[in-house]
Short mmCIF file of C-alpha atoms in Angstrom, two decimals:
data_model
loop_
_atom_site.label_atom_id
_atom_site.label_comp_id
_atom_site.label_asym_id
_atom_site.label_seq_id
_atom_site.Cartn_x
_atom_site.Cartn_y
_atom_site.Cartn_z
CA UNK A 208 -0.04 -0.17 -0.06
CA UNK A 209 1.76 3.08 -1.16
CA UNK A 210 0.84 6.76 -1.52
CA UNK A 211 -0.37 7.87 -4.83
CA UNK A 212 0.52 11.07 -6.75
CA UNK A 213 -2.74 12.55 -5.96
CA UNK A 214 -2.39 12.10 -2.34
CA UNK A 215 1.31 13.41 -2.52
CA UNK A 216 0.02 16.47 -4.23
CA UNK A 217 -2.56 16.78 -1.60
CA UNK A 218 0.21 16.75 1.08
CA UNK A 219 2.25 19.16 -0.77
CA UNK A 220 -0.77 21.54 -1.28
CA UNK A 221 -1.57 21.35 2.58
CA UNK A 222 2.03 21.89 3.51
CA UNK A 223 2.29 24.83 1.15
CA UNK A 224 -0.76 26.49 2.76
CA UNK A 225 0.56 26.13 6.27
CA UNK A 226 4.13 27.38 5.28
CA UNK A 227 2.44 30.56 3.58
CA UNK A 228 0.28 30.98 6.97
CA UNK A 229 3.31 30.92 9.06
CA UNK A 230 5.48 33.15 6.54
CA UNK A 231 8.05 30.50 5.88
CA UNK A 232 9.76 29.41 2.70
CA UNK A 233 10.01 25.65 2.35
CA UNK A 234 11.02 22.69 0.41
CA UNK A 235 8.57 19.97 0.60
CA UNK A 236 9.21 16.25 -0.32
CA UNK A 237 7.14 13.11 -0.49
CA UNK A 238 8.40 9.74 -0.47
CA UNK A 239 6.50 6.40 -0.73
CA UNK A 240 6.83 3.61 1.80
CA UNK A 241 9.53 2.06 0.00
CA UNK A 242 11.57 5.49 0.21
CA UNK A 243 11.31 6.41 -3.49
CA UNK A 244 10.33 10.19 -4.34
CA UNK A 245 6.83 10.70 -5.38
CA UNK A 246 6.81 14.65 -5.51
CA UNK A 247 8.80 17.66 -4.57
CA UNK A 248 8.12 21.26 -4.49
CA UNK A 249 10.69 24.02 -3.70
CA UNK A 250 8.96 27.39 -2.92
CA UNK A 251 10.42 30.53 -4.29
CA UNK A 252 13.41 31.92 -2.33
CA UNK A 253 13.67 28.56 -0.06
CA UNK A 254 17.22 27.80 0.72
CA UNK A 255 18.91 25.50 -1.81
CA UNK A 256 20.57 23.48 1.10
CA UNK A 257 17.02 22.60 2.03
CA UNK A 258 16.14 20.57 -1.00
CA UNK A 259 18.56 17.66 -0.10
CA UNK A 260 17.70 18.19 3.74
CA UNK A 261 13.72 17.75 3.25
CA UNK A 262 14.39 14.59 1.12
CA UNK A 263 16.66 13.07 3.66
CA UNK A 264 14.19 13.80 6.52
CA UNK A 265 11.30 11.98 4.49
CA UNK A 266 14.03 9.05 3.61
CA UNK A 267 14.72 8.89 7.43
CA UNK A 268 11.29 8.84 8.39
CA UNK A 269 10.12 6.28 5.76
CA UNK A 270 13.13 4.09 6.48
CA UNK A 271 12.33 3.88 10.39
CA UNK A 272 8.72 4.48 10.15
CA UNK A 273 9.22 7.18 12.78
CA UNK A 274 8.86 10.93 12.78
CA UNK A 275 12.51 12.49 12.76
CA UNK A 276 11.57 14.80 15.98
CA UNK A 277 10.96 11.38 17.89
CA UNK A 278 14.36 10.21 16.59
CA UNK A 279 16.39 13.33 17.73
CA UNK A 280 17.10 12.23 21.41
CA UNK A 281 18.00 8.74 20.27
CA UNK A 282 21.01 9.77 18.15
CA UNK A 283 22.74 12.19 20.63
CA UNK A 284 26.10 11.08 22.01
CA UNK A 285 24.47 9.78 25.11
CA UNK A 286 21.63 8.10 22.96
CA UNK A 287 21.42 4.31 21.72
CA UNK A 288 21.76 5.22 17.97
CA UNK A 289 24.61 7.69 18.12
CA UNK A 290 25.65 8.52 14.55
CA UNK A 291 23.03 6.71 12.92
CA UNK A 292 23.19 9.32 10.33
CA UNK A 293 26.36 7.61 8.81
CA UNK A 294 23.78 4.94 7.46
CA UNK A 295 21.62 4.52 4.32
CA UNK A 296 23.64 7.08 2.44
CA UNK A 297 22.87 9.84 5.03
CA UNK A 298 19.97 10.53 7.40
CA UNK A 299 18.69 13.65 8.96
CA UNK A 300 17.54 13.18 12.42
CA UNK A 301 16.14 16.58 13.46
CA UNK A 302 12.52 17.72 13.00
CA UNK A 303 10.70 18.09 9.89
CA UNK A 304 10.33 14.45 8.55
CA UNK A 305 6.83 13.08 9.48
CA UNK A 306 5.36 9.64 8.56
CA UNK A 307 2.16 9.53 6.50
CA UNK A 308 -0.41 6.99 7.20
CA UNK A 309 -3.75 6.22 5.63
CA UNK A 310 -6.87 6.29 7.43
CA UNK A 311 -6.48 2.48 8.41
CA UNK A 312 -3.25 3.34 10.24
CA UNK A 313 -0.77 2.02 7.60
CA UNK A 314 2.46 3.69 6.61
CA UNK A 315 2.11 4.80 3.08
CA UNK A 316 5.01 7.20 2.92
CA UNK A 317 6.56 10.19 4.61
CA UNK A 318 6.84 14.02 4.04
CA UNK A 319 10.00 16.00 4.78
CA UNK A 320 10.11 19.78 5.28
CA UNK A 321 13.09 22.17 5.31
CA UNK A 322 13.57 25.96 5.56
CA UNK A 323 12.39 27.28 8.72
CA UNK A 324 13.04 26.71 12.36
CA UNK A 325 12.51 22.93 13.68
CA UNK A 326 9.11 23.80 15.19
CA UNK A 327 8.16 25.33 11.81
CA UNK A 328 9.32 22.53 9.69
CA UNK A 329 7.51 19.90 11.83
CA UNK A 330 4.15 21.93 11.91
CA UNK A 331 4.41 22.10 8.16
CA UNK A 332 5.24 18.58 7.54
CA UNK A 333 2.38 17.58 9.97
CA UNK A 334 -0.20 19.67 8.19
CA UNK A 335 0.93 17.85 4.98
CA UNK A 336 0.76 14.38 6.42
CA UNK A 337 -2.72 15.08 8.02
CA UNK A 338 -4.22 16.22 4.74
CA UNK A 339 -4.50 12.43 3.28
CA UNK A 340 -6.56 11.25 6.29
CA UNK B 122 16.70 34.63 -14.10
CA UNK B 123 15.14 31.23 -12.69
CA UNK B 124 12.10 29.35 -13.18
CA UNK B 125 9.33 29.85 -10.20
CA UNK B 126 7.46 27.16 -8.47
CA UNK B 127 4.39 28.28 -10.08
CA UNK B 128 6.24 27.97 -13.61
CA UNK B 129 7.57 24.59 -12.62
CA UNK B 130 3.94 23.24 -11.66
CA UNK B 131 2.77 24.77 -14.93
CA UNK B 132 5.42 22.41 -16.71
CA UNK B 133 4.57 19.47 -14.57
CA UNK B 134 0.65 20.04 -15.24
CA UNK B 135 1.20 20.26 -18.99
CA UNK B 136 3.55 17.19 -19.26
CA UNK B 137 1.29 15.11 -17.11
CA UNK B 138 -1.82 15.97 -19.25
CA UNK B 139 0.39 14.95 -22.31
CA UNK B 140 1.36 11.65 -20.93
CA UNK B 141 -2.27 10.92 -20.07
CA UNK B 142 -3.15 11.51 -23.47
CA UNK B 143 -0.56 9.37 -24.99
CA UNK B 144 -1.16 6.49 -22.49
CA UNK B 145 2.30 6.63 -20.59
CA UNK B 146 3.24 6.65 -16.83
CA UNK B 147 6.09 9.26 -16.50
CA UNK B 148 8.38 10.83 -13.74
CA UNK B 149 8.68 14.55 -14.56
CA UNK B 150 11.57 16.53 -12.93
CA UNK B 151 12.11 20.49 -13.37
CA UNK B 152 15.25 22.13 -12.34
CA UNK B 153 16.20 25.72 -12.07
CA UNK B 154 19.17 27.17 -14.40
CA UNK B 155 21.67 26.47 -11.69
CA UNK B 156 20.70 22.68 -11.99
CA UNK B 157 18.65 22.82 -8.59
CA UNK B 158 15.47 20.76 -8.31
CA UNK B 159 12.23 22.91 -8.13
CA UNK B 160 9.65 20.26 -8.54
CA UNK B 161 9.25 16.62 -9.29
CA UNK B 162 6.14 14.48 -9.83
CA UNK B 163 6.13 10.59 -10.34
CA UNK B 164 2.77 9.29 -11.88
CA UNK B 165 1.28 6.17 -10.49
CA UNK B 166 3.06 2.85 -11.65
CA UNK B 167 5.91 4.86 -13.38
CA UNK B 168 9.02 2.72 -13.06
CA UNK B 169 11.06 3.41 -10.08
CA UNK B 170 14.35 3.71 -12.13
CA UNK B 171 12.73 6.66 -13.96
CA UNK B 172 13.05 9.06 -10.90
CA UNK B 173 16.82 9.35 -11.34
CA UNK B 174 16.79 9.24 -14.94
CA UNK B 175 14.39 12.09 -15.11
CA UNK B 176 16.25 14.26 -12.77
CA UNK B 177 19.65 13.49 -14.81
CA UNK B 178 18.21 14.22 -18.05
CA UNK B 179 16.90 17.65 -16.77
CA UNK B 180 20.40 18.30 -15.14
CA UNK B 181 22.20 17.23 -18.38
CA UNK B 182 19.85 19.77 -20.38
CA UNK B 183 20.51 22.57 -17.90
CA UNK B 184 24.19 22.05 -17.58
CA UNK B 185 24.74 22.10 -21.21
CA UNK B 186 21.86 24.31 -22.29
CA UNK B 187 20.75 21.70 -24.86
CA UNK B 188 18.25 19.28 -25.19
CA UNK B 189 19.31 15.70 -24.54
CA UNK B 190 17.99 14.37 -27.89
CA UNK B 191 20.39 16.83 -29.60
CA UNK B 192 23.32 15.61 -27.50
CA UNK B 193 22.74 11.85 -28.17
CA UNK B 194 24.76 11.58 -31.63
CA UNK B 195 27.57 13.68 -30.24
CA UNK B 196 28.34 11.13 -27.37
CA UNK B 197 28.41 8.05 -29.35
CA UNK B 198 31.78 6.17 -29.87
CA UNK B 199 32.25 8.12 -33.22
CA UNK B 200 31.03 11.17 -31.97
CA UNK B 201 33.15 14.25 -30.29
CA UNK B 202 31.91 13.86 -26.77
CA UNK B 203 32.13 10.12 -26.38
CA UNK B 204 31.66 9.13 -22.70
CA UNK B 205 30.88 12.64 -21.48
CA UNK B 206 28.43 11.13 -19.16
CA UNK B 207 31.37 10.13 -16.93
CA UNK B 208 31.23 14.00 -15.92
CA UNK B 209 29.18 16.01 -13.53
CA UNK B 210 28.16 12.87 -11.18
CA UNK B 211 26.59 11.20 -14.12
CA UNK B 212 24.74 12.49 -17.10
CA UNK B 213 21.91 10.82 -19.20
CA UNK B 214 22.33 11.80 -22.93
CA UNK B 215 19.19 10.20 -24.68
CA UNK B 216 16.09 12.12 -25.30
CA UNK B 217 13.59 13.32 -22.78
CA UNK B 218 15.60 16.36 -21.27
CA UNK B 219 14.57 19.61 -22.80
CA UNK B 220 15.62 23.22 -22.08
CA UNK B 221 13.06 25.43 -20.48
CA UNK B 222 13.17 28.97 -21.98
CA UNK B 223 10.95 32.25 -21.05
CA UNK B 224 9.19 34.24 -23.68
CA UNK B 225 12.53 36.43 -24.01
CA UNK B 226 14.43 33.28 -25.01
CA UNK B 227 16.54 32.98 -21.85
CA UNK B 228 17.11 29.59 -20.35
CA UNK B 229 15.34 29.46 -16.85
CA UNK B 230 15.64 25.79 -16.13
CA UNK B 231 15.01 22.41 -17.79
CA UNK B 232 12.43 19.44 -17.62
CA UNK B 233 13.56 15.75 -17.83
CA UNK B 234 10.97 13.13 -18.49
CA UNK B 235 11.33 8.97 -18.13
CA UNK B 236 9.06 6.38 -18.22
CA UNK B 237 8.10 5.92 -21.90
CA UNK B 238 9.85 5.33 -25.25
CA UNK B 239 12.48 8.04 -25.88
CA UNK B 240 9.92 9.59 -28.55
CA UNK B 241 7.13 9.59 -25.78
CA UNK B 242 9.56 10.81 -23.18
CA UNK B 243 10.65 13.85 -25.53
CA UNK B 244 7.20 14.78 -26.59
CA UNK B 245 5.95 14.85 -23.01
CA UNK B 246 9.03 17.06 -21.99
CA UNK B 247 8.51 19.32 -24.89
CA UNK B 248 4.74 19.87 -23.88
CA UNK B 249 5.89 20.73 -20.35
CA UNK B 250 8.57 23.35 -21.45
CA UNK B 251 6.23 25.07 -24.05
CA UNK B 252 3.64 25.67 -21.28
CA UNK B 253 5.58 28.37 -19.96
CA UNK B 254 5.97 30.49 -22.74
CA UNK C 249 22.15 37.90 -9.62
CA UNK C 250 25.43 35.97 -9.52
CA UNK C 251 28.98 36.83 -9.04
CA UNK C 252 31.10 37.42 -12.06
CA UNK C 253 34.43 35.94 -12.78
CA UNK C 254 36.12 39.51 -12.33
CA UNK C 255 34.11 39.85 -8.86
CA UNK C 256 35.42 36.65 -8.03
CA UNK C 257 39.05 37.42 -8.93
CA UNK C 258 38.71 40.60 -6.82
CA UNK C 259 37.60 38.10 -3.80
CA UNK C 260 40.52 35.93 -4.52
CA UNK C 261 43.18 38.74 -4.80
CA UNK C 262 42.04 40.37 -1.47
CA UNK C 263 42.08 37.02 0.27
CA UNK C 264 45.56 36.28 -0.81
CA UNK C 265 46.78 39.86 0.25
CA UNK C 266 45.19 39.18 3.83
CA UNK C 267 46.69 35.66 4.04
CA UNK C 268 50.22 36.91 3.01
CA UNK C 269 49.68 39.69 5.69
CA UNK C 270 49.01 37.03 8.43
CA UNK C 271 51.52 34.75 7.20
CA UNK C 272 49.30 31.84 6.09
CA UNK C 273 48.98 29.52 3.19
CA UNK C 274 45.50 29.12 2.02
CA UNK C 275 43.16 27.55 -0.46
CA UNK C 276 40.37 30.22 -1.57
CA UNK C 277 37.21 29.04 -3.48
CA UNK C 278 34.58 31.26 -4.78
CA UNK C 279 31.14 29.72 -5.70
CA UNK C 280 28.07 31.64 -7.31
CA UNK C 281 24.69 31.67 -5.53
CA UNK C 282 23.67 28.35 -7.16
CA UNK C 283 26.67 26.90 -5.40
CA UNK C 284 28.68 26.40 -8.98
CA UNK C 285 32.48 27.05 -8.82
CA UNK C 286 33.47 30.41 -10.01
CA UNK C 287 37.22 30.54 -9.40
CA UNK C 288 39.79 28.96 -7.06
CA UNK C 289 43.30 29.60 -6.06
CA UNK C 290 45.63 27.14 -4.02
CA UNK C 291 48.57 29.17 -2.54
CA UNK C 292 51.97 27.23 -2.64
CA UNK C 293 52.53 25.01 0.27
CA UNK C 294 48.86 25.03 1.26
CA UNK C 295 47.47 21.66 2.67
CA UNK C 296 46.01 19.45 -0.04
CA UNK C 297 43.21 18.60 2.25
CA UNK C 298 42.32 22.43 2.14
CA UNK C 299 41.10 22.02 -1.42
CA UNK C 300 37.83 20.17 -0.75
CA UNK C 301 37.54 21.98 2.74
CA UNK C 302 37.32 25.28 1.11
CA UNK C 303 35.02 24.33 -1.63
CA UNK C 304 32.65 22.61 1.02
CA UNK C 305 32.79 25.70 3.35
CA UNK C 306 31.91 27.85 0.22
CA UNK C 307 29.19 25.41 -0.67
CA UNK C 308 27.87 25.49 2.96
CA UNK C 309 27.61 29.14 2.91
CA UNK C 310 25.99 29.35 -0.36
CA UNK C 311 23.20 26.63 0.27
CA UNK C 312 22.41 28.16 3.71
CA UNK C 313 23.06 31.94 3.12
CA UNK C 314 24.99 32.01 6.19
CA UNK C 315 28.64 32.25 7.34
CA UNK C 316 29.81 28.71 8.50
CA UNK C 317 31.06 30.56 11.85
CA UNK C 318 27.62 31.34 12.53
CA UNK C 319 26.39 27.71 11.78
CA UNK C 320 29.13 26.03 14.21
CA UNK C 321 27.07 26.01 17.40
CA UNK C 322 23.96 25.14 15.62
CA UNK C 323 25.32 21.55 14.49
CA UNK C 324 26.88 20.63 17.95
CA UNK C 325 25.29 17.45 19.59
CA UNK C 326 23.22 19.72 21.75
CA UNK C 327 22.49 22.06 18.68
CA UNK C 328 19.09 22.03 16.55
CA UNK C 329 20.87 20.91 13.72
CA UNK C 330 23.36 18.19 14.71
CA UNK C 331 24.82 16.03 11.92
CA UNK C 332 23.39 18.34 8.99
CA UNK C 333 26.89 17.67 7.72
CA UNK C 334 25.46 14.39 6.14
CA UNK C 335 23.23 16.26 3.77
CA UNK C 336 24.01 17.91 0.37
CA UNK C 337 27.12 15.58 -0.46
CA UNK C 338 28.96 16.73 2.84
CA UNK C 339 28.93 20.05 4.39
CA UNK C 340 31.69 21.96 6.49
CA UNK C 341 30.40 23.80 9.43
CA UNK C 342 33.26 25.34 11.18
CA UNK C 343 34.60 28.75 10.47
CA UNK C 344 35.87 29.90 6.94
CA UNK C 345 32.80 30.09 4.75
CA UNK C 346 31.36 33.41 4.34
CA UNK C 347 28.58 34.73 2.14
CA UNK C 348 29.28 37.35 -0.58
CA UNK C 349 26.64 40.27 -0.97
CA UNK C 350 26.75 42.84 -3.56
CA UNK C 351 26.11 46.44 -2.43
CA UNK C 352 22.37 45.87 -2.61
CA UNK C 353 22.73 43.44 0.10
CA UNK C 354 21.84 40.57 -2.23
CA UNK C 355 23.64 37.25 -1.88
CA UNK C 356 25.60 36.77 -5.05
CA UNK C 357 27.98 33.72 -3.96
CA UNK C 358 30.16 32.59 -1.14
CA UNK C 359 33.80 32.23 -0.48
CA UNK C 360 35.53 29.26 1.39
CA UNK C 361 38.99 29.60 3.14
CA UNK C 362 41.00 26.51 4.39
CA UNK C 363 44.49 26.26 5.58
CA UNK C 364 44.96 28.12 8.79
CA UNK C 365 43.48 28.43 12.27
CA UNK C 366 39.55 28.86 12.17
CA UNK C 367 40.11 32.45 12.99
CA UNK C 368 42.48 33.03 10.24
CA UNK C 369 40.25 31.22 7.68
CA UNK C 370 37.45 33.32 8.84
CA UNK C 371 39.44 36.67 8.60
CA UNK C 372 40.78 35.95 5.20
CA UNK C 373 37.45 34.84 3.95
CA UNK C 374 35.81 38.01 5.23
CA UNK C 375 38.71 40.11 3.64
CA UNK C 376 37.76 38.57 0.47
CA UNK C 377 34.02 38.85 0.60
CA UNK C 378 34.11 42.82 1.54
CA UNK C 379 36.16 43.39 -1.48
CA UNK C 380 33.31 43.25 -3.91
CA UNK C 381 31.36 45.82 -2.10
CA UNK D 286 58.62 19.61 -9.21
CA UNK D 287 55.06 21.09 -9.16
CA UNK D 288 53.58 24.01 -10.73
CA UNK D 289 53.20 27.28 -8.58
CA UNK D 290 50.15 29.36 -8.08
CA UNK D 291 51.81 32.25 -9.96
CA UNK D 292 52.58 29.71 -12.96
CA UNK D 293 48.93 28.46 -12.85
CA UNK D 294 47.57 32.12 -12.83
CA UNK D 295 49.83 32.71 -16.12
CA UNK D 296 48.27 29.77 -17.52
CA UNK D 297 44.82 30.84 -16.96
CA UNK D 298 45.47 34.48 -18.00
CA UNK D 299 46.99 33.18 -21.42
CA UNK D 300 44.06 30.74 -21.84
CA UNK D 301 41.36 33.71 -21.13
CA UNK D 302 43.29 35.87 -23.72
CA UNK D 303 43.21 33.28 -26.35
CA UNK D 304 39.59 32.25 -25.54
CA UNK D 305 38.41 36.00 -25.83
CA UNK D 306 40.31 36.22 -28.97
CA UNK D 307 38.44 33.23 -30.35
CA UNK D 308 35.23 34.34 -29.01
CA UNK D 309 34.34 31.41 -26.57
CA UNK D 310 33.24 31.27 -23.17
CA UNK D 311 35.55 28.89 -21.18
CA UNK D 312 36.14 27.08 -18.04
CA UNK D 313 39.88 26.93 -17.45
CA UNK D 314 41.26 24.30 -14.69
CA UNK D 315 45.01 23.95 -13.67
CA UNK D 316 46.09 20.92 -11.53
CA UNK D 317 49.45 20.01 -10.27
CA UNK D 318 51.54 16.86 -11.43
CA UNK D 319 49.80 15.12 -8.29
CA UNK D 320 46.38 15.82 -9.97
CA UNK D 321 45.49 18.40 -7.11
CA UNK D 322 43.56 21.43 -8.05
CA UNK D 323 45.63 24.90 -8.02
CA UNK D 324 43.47 27.30 -9.92
CA UNK D 325 40.25 27.42 -11.73
CA UNK D 326 38.40 30.29 -13.71
CA UNK D 327 35.06 30.17 -15.16
CA UNK D 328 34.23 32.75 -17.53
CA UNK D 329 30.97 34.51 -17.48
CA UNK D 330 28.20 32.75 -19.49
CA UNK D 331 30.30 29.41 -19.74
CA UNK D 332 28.17 26.45 -19.47
CA UNK D 333 27.85 24.94 -15.89
CA UNK D 334 28.54 21.58 -17.27
CA UNK D 335 31.97 22.64 -18.30
CA UNK D 336 33.22 23.05 -14.76
CA UNK D 337 33.57 19.44 -13.88
CA UNK D 338 34.52 18.50 -17.52
CA UNK D 339 37.39 20.87 -17.48
CA UNK D 340 38.53 19.67 -14.26
CA UNK D 341 38.26 16.08 -15.42
CA UNK D 342 40.22 16.88 -18.64
CA UNK D 343 43.10 18.16 -16.78
CA UNK D 344 42.98 15.44 -14.38
CA UNK D 345 43.20 12.85 -17.21
CA UNK D 346 46.15 14.71 -18.71
CA UNK D 347 47.99 14.68 -15.32
CA UNK D 348 47.16 11.06 -14.39
CA UNK D 349 48.34 9.97 -17.91
CA UNK D 350 50.87 12.65 -18.72
CA UNK D 351 49.29 12.74 -22.00
CA UNK D 352 47.24 15.29 -23.81
CA UNK D 353 43.46 14.03 -24.10
CA UNK D 354 43.41 14.67 -27.72
CA UNK D 355 46.25 11.96 -28.14
CA UNK D 356 43.96 9.76 -26.02
CA UNK D 357 40.79 9.85 -27.67
CA UNK D 358 41.56 7.27 -30.37
CA UNK D 359 42.86 4.89 -27.74
CA UNK D 360 39.58 4.64 -25.85
CA UNK D 361 37.16 4.12 -28.75
CA UNK D 362 35.54 0.63 -28.87
CA UNK D 363 38.25 -0.48 -31.17
CA UNK D 364 40.95 0.91 -29.27
CA UNK D 365 43.13 -0.72 -26.74
CA UNK D 366 41.88 1.26 -23.89
CA UNK D 367 38.03 1.19 -24.43
CA UNK D 368 35.95 2.43 -21.48
CA UNK D 369 39.01 3.67 -19.43
CA UNK D 370 36.79 6.51 -18.45
CA UNK D 371 35.54 4.09 -15.79
CA UNK D 372 38.73 4.57 -13.81
CA UNK D 373 39.89 7.03 -11.42
CA UNK D 374 36.41 8.41 -10.42
CA UNK D 375 35.45 9.32 -14.07
CA UNK D 376 37.90 10.41 -16.91
CA UNK D 377 37.28 12.72 -19.90
CA UNK D 378 39.07 11.50 -22.94
CA UNK D 379 38.12 14.26 -25.71
CA UNK D 380 40.27 17.28 -26.60
CA UNK D 381 40.98 19.95 -24.11
CA UNK D 382 43.23 18.48 -21.55
CA UNK D 383 46.81 19.31 -22.08
CA UNK D 384 50.20 18.33 -20.17
CA UNK D 385 52.00 21.34 -18.73
CA UNK D 386 55.76 20.97 -18.73
CA UNK D 387 58.55 23.34 -17.55
CA UNK D 388 61.51 24.58 -19.75
CA UNK D 389 63.43 21.30 -18.98
CA UNK D 390 60.68 19.26 -20.11
CA UNK D 391 59.22 17.99 -16.92
CA UNK D 392 55.71 17.55 -16.50
CA UNK D 393 54.69 19.99 -13.55
CA UNK D 394 50.95 19.86 -14.02
CA UNK D 395 48.09 19.85 -16.50
CA UNK D 396 45.45 22.33 -17.83
CA UNK D 397 41.80 21.27 -18.60
CA UNK D 398 39.56 23.61 -20.85
CA UNK D 399 35.85 23.16 -21.62
CA UNK D 400 33.05 25.26 -23.06
CA UNK D 401 33.54 25.32 -26.98
CA UNK D 402 34.21 23.11 -29.85
CA UNK D 403 37.02 20.33 -29.27
CA UNK D 404 39.34 22.29 -31.62
CA UNK D 405 38.71 25.48 -29.48
CA UNK D 406 39.06 23.71 -26.21
CA UNK D 407 42.42 22.20 -27.38
CA UNK D 408 43.89 25.67 -28.65
CA UNK D 409 42.80 27.40 -25.60
CA UNK D 410 44.53 24.77 -23.23
CA UNK D 411 47.50 24.60 -25.68
CA UNK D 412 47.87 28.64 -25.07
CA UNK D 413 47.64 28.14 -21.70
CA UNK D 414 50.25 25.40 -21.29
CA UNK D 415 52.79 27.21 -23.42
CA UNK D 416 52.78 30.18 -21.27
CA UNK D 417 54.72 28.91 -18.57
CA UNK D 418 57.71 28.13 -20.83
#
C-alpha cells in the first residue's frame, strides 16, 4: 500500500498553505513507503540547502517509520543510536520528517520539510501528513 | 533569471496531461538554470528507475543548455563527446531532457521526463517546456 | 544575480593579500549563489586537504546563506541541526565560509577559505567577501 | 617539481586571452602533477557543465601525462583502452586537456579547458600550457 501521486500532491498543497500561513519558505518532499520520491516542491526563495535536507528527512522517516523529531534524542552522543546518520547514504535526524499514514493507520509514505525553524518544519510537515486522512 | 515554483508546476501539469493523452506513466522533474531541483512528480505505476533518470536528463539539459535528444549523436563512440556521461556526477544523454526558456528566449531551467519510449519522453518534456511560454 | 568572474578574482586577490599579511597558506574558493564554482586559488605549500574543505565551506555558506562560523554552534550535539553535515553531499560547518553580498545586500555567492586556524580562515574569507562591496 | 600558483595564474591568463580572441566562453582548470587543483576560472556565461569537464580533462592529462586529444583514439570501442573513463572516479578523453611542462621538459601539471568546440578547447588549453615556458 503506497501513497499515490494525487495523495502526495494533496500533502504538498496542504504543507504549502501552512507554510504561507506561518510566513516561511519551504522545500517539501514526499516519498513512498519504499523511500522512493513521489513529489517535491521548492517554494520561491527557499534555501538551496533545504532540497536535500527535506528529501533526507522524509527518507529517514520512511526508513524507520518514525517522525524525525522522535528520533532526535536517540542519536545524541548519550543516546542508543549515536551517529546513525552515517547509514543509508546519510540521514537527517532533527525535526521536519513525518510519517504519512492512511485512514487504516498503515504507513504509506513520509513527508520531509526544510527551510524554517525546527518547530516550523515539523508543523508544516504534520499539516501535510494529516491532509491525506 | 530562474524558473519559479508556479512555472515549474505549470510545466508538470502540462507534461502530465500530455502523458495521459498518449497513455504513458512518467516521472517529470524540473530544475532551475543552476541545476537545482524545483519540482518533481512521479505518476502512479511509473518505473522507479525513472526517478533518477528524469532528474539526470533535466540536469544534463541545464548544464549544457541543450535538449538531450540533440546531444545523443555527439556522445556516441564516433562522436566528439564520447563518454561525456562520466562527468558531473553522471549524465543521461538520450531523449527526454528539454531546456525551458522564457518568452525572451532566456534559459530559466530544464525539464526531464522518463518512463516511456524516447519519442514519448521527448514529446512529454516538450509539452511541459512549452507551457511556460 | 550571480557573481561575475571579475568579482570572484577580486575576492581571491583580496583574500590572498590578507593571507600573506597574516603569514598563512590558504586555498580560496568562490562559488556563485547556485553553488557552482567560479574561481579557485591554492597558494604554494597550502595543505592539499584544504582544497575540498574550502570548496565545501563555500558550498555550505551558499546553500544556507549563512557564514559557517554562525552555523558552528547549531550543529553541535546539543544544537538543533546536529549532523546536518550528512546532507548535500557533505558540508563543512566550522569557520571559513562567508557569504558574498553585493552593495544592495543580495547574496551573489560565497567564499571558502581553508589552511590556517579557524580564526585565520574566517578573517581571510571576510577580507575577500568585503572586497566586492 | 610542481606548478606554482603564479605559474597556474599565468596559464589561466593566457588561456583567457586566447578564449576571448576566438570568441568563446571557457572554464579553465589547472592541476599540479599530483592531480590536485591549483587554480580555476569560469568565464561569465560559460556552460555550468564545463566546470567538471574541464577539471576531469586536466585530471586525465595529469594522470596519464598525455594530452586528452592524443588519448581519444585509444579509448574508442576498437582501441586498446576502451572505456578507460570508468577508472579514477571518471575521466574525460576528448580534446581540451593538455600537459604542462617546464622549460626542462618535466611535467609539472595539466590544464583542462571546456566550453567550445573540441578544436577551440584544445587551442585554448595549449595557449595556456605554453605560457609557462
